[in-house]
XYZ file of N, CA and C in Angstrom:
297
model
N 74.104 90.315 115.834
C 74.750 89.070 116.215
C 75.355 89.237 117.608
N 75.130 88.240 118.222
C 75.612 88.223 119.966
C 77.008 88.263 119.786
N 77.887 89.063 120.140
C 79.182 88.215 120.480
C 79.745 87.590 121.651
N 79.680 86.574 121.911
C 79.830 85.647 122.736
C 81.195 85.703 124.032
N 81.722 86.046 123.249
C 83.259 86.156 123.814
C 82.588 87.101 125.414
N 82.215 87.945 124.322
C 82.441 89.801 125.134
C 81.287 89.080 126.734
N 80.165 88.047 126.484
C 79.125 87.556 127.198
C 79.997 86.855 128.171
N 81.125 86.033 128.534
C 81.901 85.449 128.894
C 82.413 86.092 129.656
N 82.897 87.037 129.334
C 83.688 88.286 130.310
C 82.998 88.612 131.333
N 81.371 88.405 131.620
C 80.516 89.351 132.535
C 80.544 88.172 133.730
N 80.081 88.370 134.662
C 79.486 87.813 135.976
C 78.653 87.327 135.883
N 78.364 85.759 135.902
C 76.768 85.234 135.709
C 75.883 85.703 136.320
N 76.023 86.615 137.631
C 75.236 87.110 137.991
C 74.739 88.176 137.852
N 75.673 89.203 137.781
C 75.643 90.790 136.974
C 74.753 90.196 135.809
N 74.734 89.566 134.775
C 74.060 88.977 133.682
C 72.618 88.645 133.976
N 72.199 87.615 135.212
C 70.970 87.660 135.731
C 70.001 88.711 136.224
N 71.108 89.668 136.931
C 70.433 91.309 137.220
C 70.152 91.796 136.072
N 71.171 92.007 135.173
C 70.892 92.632 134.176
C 69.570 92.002 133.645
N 69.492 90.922 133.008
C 68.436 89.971 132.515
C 66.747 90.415 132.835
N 67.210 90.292 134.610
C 66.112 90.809 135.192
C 65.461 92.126 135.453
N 66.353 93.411 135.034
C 65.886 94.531 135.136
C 65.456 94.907 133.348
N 65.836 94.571 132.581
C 65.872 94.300 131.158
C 63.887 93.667 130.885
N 64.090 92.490 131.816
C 62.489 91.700 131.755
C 61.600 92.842 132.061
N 61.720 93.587 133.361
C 61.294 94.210 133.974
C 60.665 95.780 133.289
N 61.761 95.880 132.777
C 61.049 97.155 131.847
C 60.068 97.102 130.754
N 60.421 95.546 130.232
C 59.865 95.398 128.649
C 58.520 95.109 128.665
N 58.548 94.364 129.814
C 57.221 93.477 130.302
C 55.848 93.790 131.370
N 56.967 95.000 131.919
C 56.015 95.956 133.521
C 55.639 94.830 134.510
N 56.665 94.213 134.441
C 56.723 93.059 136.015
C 57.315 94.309 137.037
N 56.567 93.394 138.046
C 57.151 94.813 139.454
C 58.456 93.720 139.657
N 59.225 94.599 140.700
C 60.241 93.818 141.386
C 59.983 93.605 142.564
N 58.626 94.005 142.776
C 58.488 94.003 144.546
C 59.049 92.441 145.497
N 59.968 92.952 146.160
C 60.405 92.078 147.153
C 61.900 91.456 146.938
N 62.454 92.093 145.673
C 63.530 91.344 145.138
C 64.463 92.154 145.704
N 65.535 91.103 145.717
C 66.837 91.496 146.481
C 67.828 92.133 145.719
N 68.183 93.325 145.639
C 68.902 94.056 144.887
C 69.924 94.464 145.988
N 70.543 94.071 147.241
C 71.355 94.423 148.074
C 72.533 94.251 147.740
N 73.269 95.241 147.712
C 75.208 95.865 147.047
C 74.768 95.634 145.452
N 73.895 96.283 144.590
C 73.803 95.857 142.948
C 74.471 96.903 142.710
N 75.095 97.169 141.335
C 75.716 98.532 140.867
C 74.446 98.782 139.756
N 73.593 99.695 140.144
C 72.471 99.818 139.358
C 72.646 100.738 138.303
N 74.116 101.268 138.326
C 74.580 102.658 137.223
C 73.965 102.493 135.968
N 73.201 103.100 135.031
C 73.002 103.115 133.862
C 71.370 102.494 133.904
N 70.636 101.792 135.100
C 69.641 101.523 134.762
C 68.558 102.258 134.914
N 67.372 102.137 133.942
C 66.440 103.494 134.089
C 65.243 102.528 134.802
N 65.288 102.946 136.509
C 64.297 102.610 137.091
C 62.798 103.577 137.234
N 62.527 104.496 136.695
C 61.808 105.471 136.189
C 60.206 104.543 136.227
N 58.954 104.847 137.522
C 57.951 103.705 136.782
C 57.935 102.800 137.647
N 58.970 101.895 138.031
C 59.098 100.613 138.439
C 58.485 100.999 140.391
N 57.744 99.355 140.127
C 57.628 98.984 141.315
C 58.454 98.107 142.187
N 58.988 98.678 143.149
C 59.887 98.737 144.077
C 59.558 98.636 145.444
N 58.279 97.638 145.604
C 57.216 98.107 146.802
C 58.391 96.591 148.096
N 58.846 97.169 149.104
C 59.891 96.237 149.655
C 60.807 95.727 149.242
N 61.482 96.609 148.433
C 62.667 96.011 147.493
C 63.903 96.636 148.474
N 65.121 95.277 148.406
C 66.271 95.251 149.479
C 67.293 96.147 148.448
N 67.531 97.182 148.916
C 68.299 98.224 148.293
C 69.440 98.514 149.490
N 69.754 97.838 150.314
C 71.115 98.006 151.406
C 72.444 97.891 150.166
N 73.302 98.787 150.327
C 74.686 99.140 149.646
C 74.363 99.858 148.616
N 72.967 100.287 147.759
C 72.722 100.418 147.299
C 72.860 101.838 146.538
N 72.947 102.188 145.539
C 73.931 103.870 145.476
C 72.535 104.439 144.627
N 72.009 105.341 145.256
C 70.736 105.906 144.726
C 71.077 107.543 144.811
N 72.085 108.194 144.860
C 72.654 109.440 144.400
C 72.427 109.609 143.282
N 71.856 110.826 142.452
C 71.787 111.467 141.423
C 70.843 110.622 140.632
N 70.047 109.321 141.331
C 69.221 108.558 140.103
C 68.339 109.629 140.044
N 67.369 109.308 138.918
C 65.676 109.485 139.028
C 64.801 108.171 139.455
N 64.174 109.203 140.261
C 63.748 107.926 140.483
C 61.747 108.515 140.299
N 61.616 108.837 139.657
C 60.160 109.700 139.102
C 59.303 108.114 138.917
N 58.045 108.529 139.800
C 57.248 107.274 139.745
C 57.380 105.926 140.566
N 58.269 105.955 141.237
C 58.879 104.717 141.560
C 57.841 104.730 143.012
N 57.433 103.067 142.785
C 56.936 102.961 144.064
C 57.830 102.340 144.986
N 58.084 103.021 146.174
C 59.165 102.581 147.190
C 58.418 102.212 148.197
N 57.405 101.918 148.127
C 57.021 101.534 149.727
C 57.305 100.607 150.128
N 56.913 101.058 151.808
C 58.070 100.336 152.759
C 59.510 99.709 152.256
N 59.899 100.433 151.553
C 61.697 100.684 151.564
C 62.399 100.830 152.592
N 63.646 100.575 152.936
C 64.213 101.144 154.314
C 65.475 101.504 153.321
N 65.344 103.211 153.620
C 65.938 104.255 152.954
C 66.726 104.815 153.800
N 67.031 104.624 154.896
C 67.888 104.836 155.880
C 69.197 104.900 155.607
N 69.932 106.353 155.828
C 71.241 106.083 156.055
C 71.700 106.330 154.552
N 70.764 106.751 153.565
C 71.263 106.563 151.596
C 71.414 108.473 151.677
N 72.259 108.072 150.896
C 72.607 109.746 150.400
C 71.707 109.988 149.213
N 70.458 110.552 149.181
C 69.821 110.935 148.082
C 70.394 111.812 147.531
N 71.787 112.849 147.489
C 71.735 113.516 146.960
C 71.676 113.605 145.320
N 70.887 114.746 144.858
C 70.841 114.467 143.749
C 69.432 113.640 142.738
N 69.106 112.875 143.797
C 67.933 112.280 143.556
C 66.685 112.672 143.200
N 66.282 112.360 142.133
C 64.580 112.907 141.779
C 63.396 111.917 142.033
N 62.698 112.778 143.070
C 61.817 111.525 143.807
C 60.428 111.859 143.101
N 60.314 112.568 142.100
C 59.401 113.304 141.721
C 57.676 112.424 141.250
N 56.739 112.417 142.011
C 55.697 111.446 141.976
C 55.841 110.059 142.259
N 56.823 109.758 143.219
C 57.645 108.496 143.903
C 56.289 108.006 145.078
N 55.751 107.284 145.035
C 55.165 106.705 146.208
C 56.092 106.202 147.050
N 56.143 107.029 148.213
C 56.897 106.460 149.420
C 56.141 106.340 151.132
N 55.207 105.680 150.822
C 54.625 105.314 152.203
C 55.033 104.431 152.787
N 54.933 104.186 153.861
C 56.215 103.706 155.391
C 57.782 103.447 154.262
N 57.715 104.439 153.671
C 59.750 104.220 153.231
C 60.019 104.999 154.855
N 61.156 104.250 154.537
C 62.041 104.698 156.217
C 62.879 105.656 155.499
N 63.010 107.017 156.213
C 63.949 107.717 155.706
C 64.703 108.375 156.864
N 64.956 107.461 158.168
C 65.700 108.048 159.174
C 67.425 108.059 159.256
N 67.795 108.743 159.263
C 69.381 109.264 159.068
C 69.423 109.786 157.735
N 68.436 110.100 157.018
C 68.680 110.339 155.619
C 68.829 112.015 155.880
């Protein structure tokens, strides 16, 4: 059973991200091109996902995994990977200058 209350409390928009990364896994829709700029992505398993020009500015990608992920043409500039597992990550033209 939903509890409603607790649904009320969230950010209609935090709720739409959520919504949409939720679709995204169940269904294997890419996200390519979607705007994920300042998201708090903590807890989501982007593992897989296509990510091909996806706006990741503010974006906190320390300690994710990110195994599989297609990043191309990302602009990765300036992100603290530390921690990060890029492990079988397609990253062609990702920008990774100041990184």
């Amino acid at each position: 059973m939903i509890n409603f209350k607790l649904i009320n409390n969230f950010n209609k928009k935090k709720i739409a991200l959520i919504a949409l990364l939720i679709l995204s896994i169940l269904l294997g829709a890419n996200l390519t091109g979607v705007d994920l700029r300042n998201k708090d992505l903590t807890g989501v398993d982007l593992r897989n996902m296509d990510l091909t020009g996806v706006n990741l500015s503010g974006v906190d990608l320390s300690n994710k995994d990110l195994t599989g992920v297609n990043l191309s043409g990302v602009d990765l500039s300036n992100k603290d990977l530390t921690g990060t597992i890029l492990h079988h990550a397609n990253l062609n033209y990702a920008n990774f200058s100041g990184v």
